[in-house]
């Protein structure tokens, strides 16, 4: 095996190591293929989780931008109002609207997080199930 880097973990070849063991009744190639599928599933789940994280960060940035615009607008509306009673009423309306919008944003972000986590977990759950089926098939094959 040619040296790729100075990192021994990058140069480790499990198929060569397992191939050298030659345990009777053990299909080394199927074990290696199964582990490769496990790694692919974890990689896919991580990719989905990262994409979900990016979407959440983008949405949070949009929310922050919108909040800043709303605050500027609210300040303008409050300074334009006339009597103290009108200002108090306007302030109460603005606070209520801001609170409702905040709750909606929190709900939306929570749903985005839950969806991202669920999608990543489904990939891993399916792979665990498939892996257990592979183990059962290997045991059945070894018995026959």
Coordinates of C-alpha atoms in Angstrom, one line a residue:
X1 CA 0.0 0.0 0.0
X2 CA 1.4 3.3 -1.0
X3 CA 1.7 6.0 1.6
X4 CA -1.0 8.6 1.1
X5 CA 0.0 10.8 4.1
X6 CA 1.8 10.5 7.4
X7 CA -1.5 9.7 9.2
X8 CA -1.7 5.9 9.9
X9 CA -5.5 6.1 10.2
X10 CA -5.9 7.2 6.7
X11 CA -3.6 4.4 5.4
X12 CA -5.4 1.7 7.4
X13 CA -6.9 -1.0 5.1
X14 CA -9.3 -3.2 7.1
X15 CA -9.9 -5.5 4.1
X16 CA -6.2 -6.4 4.1
X17 CA -6.1 -7.0 7.8
X18 CA -9.3 -9.1 7.8
X19 CA -8.1 -11.0 4.8
X20 CA -5.0 -12.0 6.6
X21 CA -6.9 -13.5 9.5
X22 CA -8.7 -16.2 7.4
X23 CA -11.2 -17.4 10.0
X24 CA -13.0 -20.5 8.8
X25 CA -16.7 -20.0 8.2
X26 CA -16.5 -16.2 8.3
X27 CA -17.2 -14.3 5.1
X28 CA -14.7 -11.5 5.5
X29 CA -15.9 -9.7 2.3
X30 CA -19.5 -9.6 3.5
X31 CA -18.4 -8.1 6.9
X32 CA -16.3 -5.5 5.1
X33 CA -19.2 -4.7 2.7
X34 CA -21.6 -4.4 5.7
X35 CA -19.3 -2.1 7.5
X36 CA -18.9 0.0 4.3
X37 CA -22.7 0.4 4.1
X38 CA -22.7 1.3 7.8
X39 CA -20.2 4.1 7.1
X40 CA -22.2 5.2 4.1
X41 CA -25.3 5.4 6.2
X42 CA -23.6 7.5 8.9
X43 CA -22.1 9.8 6.2
X44 CA -25.6 10.3 4.6
X45 CA -27.2 11.0 8.0
X46 CA -24.4 13.5 8.9
X47 CA -24.9 15.1 5.5
X48 CA -28.6 15.5 6.1
X49 CA -28.1 16.8 9.6
X50 CA -25.6 19.4 8.3
X51 CA -27.9 20.5 5.5
X52 CA -30.7 20.8 8.1
X53 CA -28.4 22.9 10.3
X54 CA -27.5 25.2 7.4
X55 CA -31.2 25.7 6.6
X56 CA -31.9 26.5 10.2
X57 CA -29.1 29.0 10.3
X58 CA -30.3 30.7 7.1
X59 CA -33.8 30.9 8.5
X60 CA -32.5 32.4 11.8
X61 CA -30.6 35.0 9.8
X62 CA -33.8 35.9 7.9
X63 CA -35.8 36.1 11.1
X64 CA -33.1 38.4 12.7
X65 CA -33.1 40.6 9.6
X66 CA -36.9 40.8 9.7
X67 CA -36.9 41.6 13.4
X68 CA -34.4 44.4 12.9
X69 CA -36.7 45.9 10.2
X70 CA -39.7 45.5 12.4
X71 CA -38.0 47.3 15.3
X72 CA -37.0 50.2 13.0
X73 CA -40.6 50.4 11.7
X74 CA -42.0 50.2 15.3
X75 CA -39.7 53.0 16.5
X76 CA -40.9 55.2 13.7
X77 CA -44.5 54.4 14.4
X78 CA -44.1 55.1 18.1
X79 CA -42.4 58.5 17.6
X80 CA -45.1 59.5 15.1
X81 CA -48.0 58.8 17.4
X82 CA -49.7 61.7 19.1
X83 CA -50.9 61.6 22.7
X84 CA -49.4 59.5 25.5
X85 CA -52.6 57.3 25.4
X86 CA -52.2 56.8 21.6
X87 CA -48.5 55.9 22.2
X88 CA -49.4 53.4 24.9
X89 CA -52.1 51.8 22.7
X90 CA -49.7 51.6 19.7
X91 CA -46.9 50.2 21.9
X92 CA -49.3 47.5 23.2
X93 CA -50.3 46.6 19.7
X94 CA -46.7 46.4 18.6
X95 CA -45.7 44.3 21.5
X96 CA -48.5 41.9 20.9
X97 CA -47.7 41.6 17.2
X98 CA -44.0 41.0 18.0
X99 CA -44.8 38.4 20.6
X100 CA -47.1 36.5 18.2
X101 CA -44.5 36.7 15.4
X102 CA -41.8 35.4 17.8
X103 CA -43.9 32.4 18.7
X104 CA -44.5 31.6 15.1
X105 CA -40.8 31.8 14.3
X106 CA -39.9 29.6 17.3
X107 CA -42.5 27.1 16.2
X108 CA -41.2 27.1 12.6
X109 CA -37.6 26.7 13.7
X110 CA -38.6 23.9 16.1
X111 CA -40.3 22.1 13.3
X112 CA -37.3 22.5 11.0
X113 CA -35.0 21.0 13.7
X114 CA -37.4 18.1 14.3
X115 CA -37.7 17.3 10.6
X116 CA -33.9 17.4 10.2
X117 CA -33.3 15.1 13.2
X118 CA -36.1 12.7 12.1
X119 CA -34.7 12.4 8.5
X120 CA -31.2 11.7 9.8
X121 CA -32.5 9.2 12.4
X122 CA -34.5 7.3 9.8
X123 CA -31.4 6.6 7.7
X124 CA -29.6 5.2 10.7
X125 CA -32.6 3.2 11.9
X126 CA -33.0 1.6 8.4
X127 CA -29.3 0.8 8.3
X128 CA -29.4 -0.9 11.8
X129 CA -32.4 -2.9 10.7
X130 CA -30.6 -3.9 7.5
X131 CA -27.5 -4.7 9.4
X132 CA -29.3 -7.0 11.7
X133 CA -30.9 -8.8 8.8
X134 CA -27.4 -9.2 7.3
X135 CA -26.2 -10.8 10.6
X136 CA -29.2 -13.2 10.6
X137 CA -28.5 -14.2 7.0
X138 CA -24.8 -14.7 7.7
X139 CA -25.6 -16.9 10.7
X140 CA -28.1 -18.9 8.6
X141 CA -25.5 -19.3 5.9
X142 CA -22.9 -20.5 8.4
X143 CA -25.2 -23.1 9.8
X144 CA -26.0 -24.6 6.4

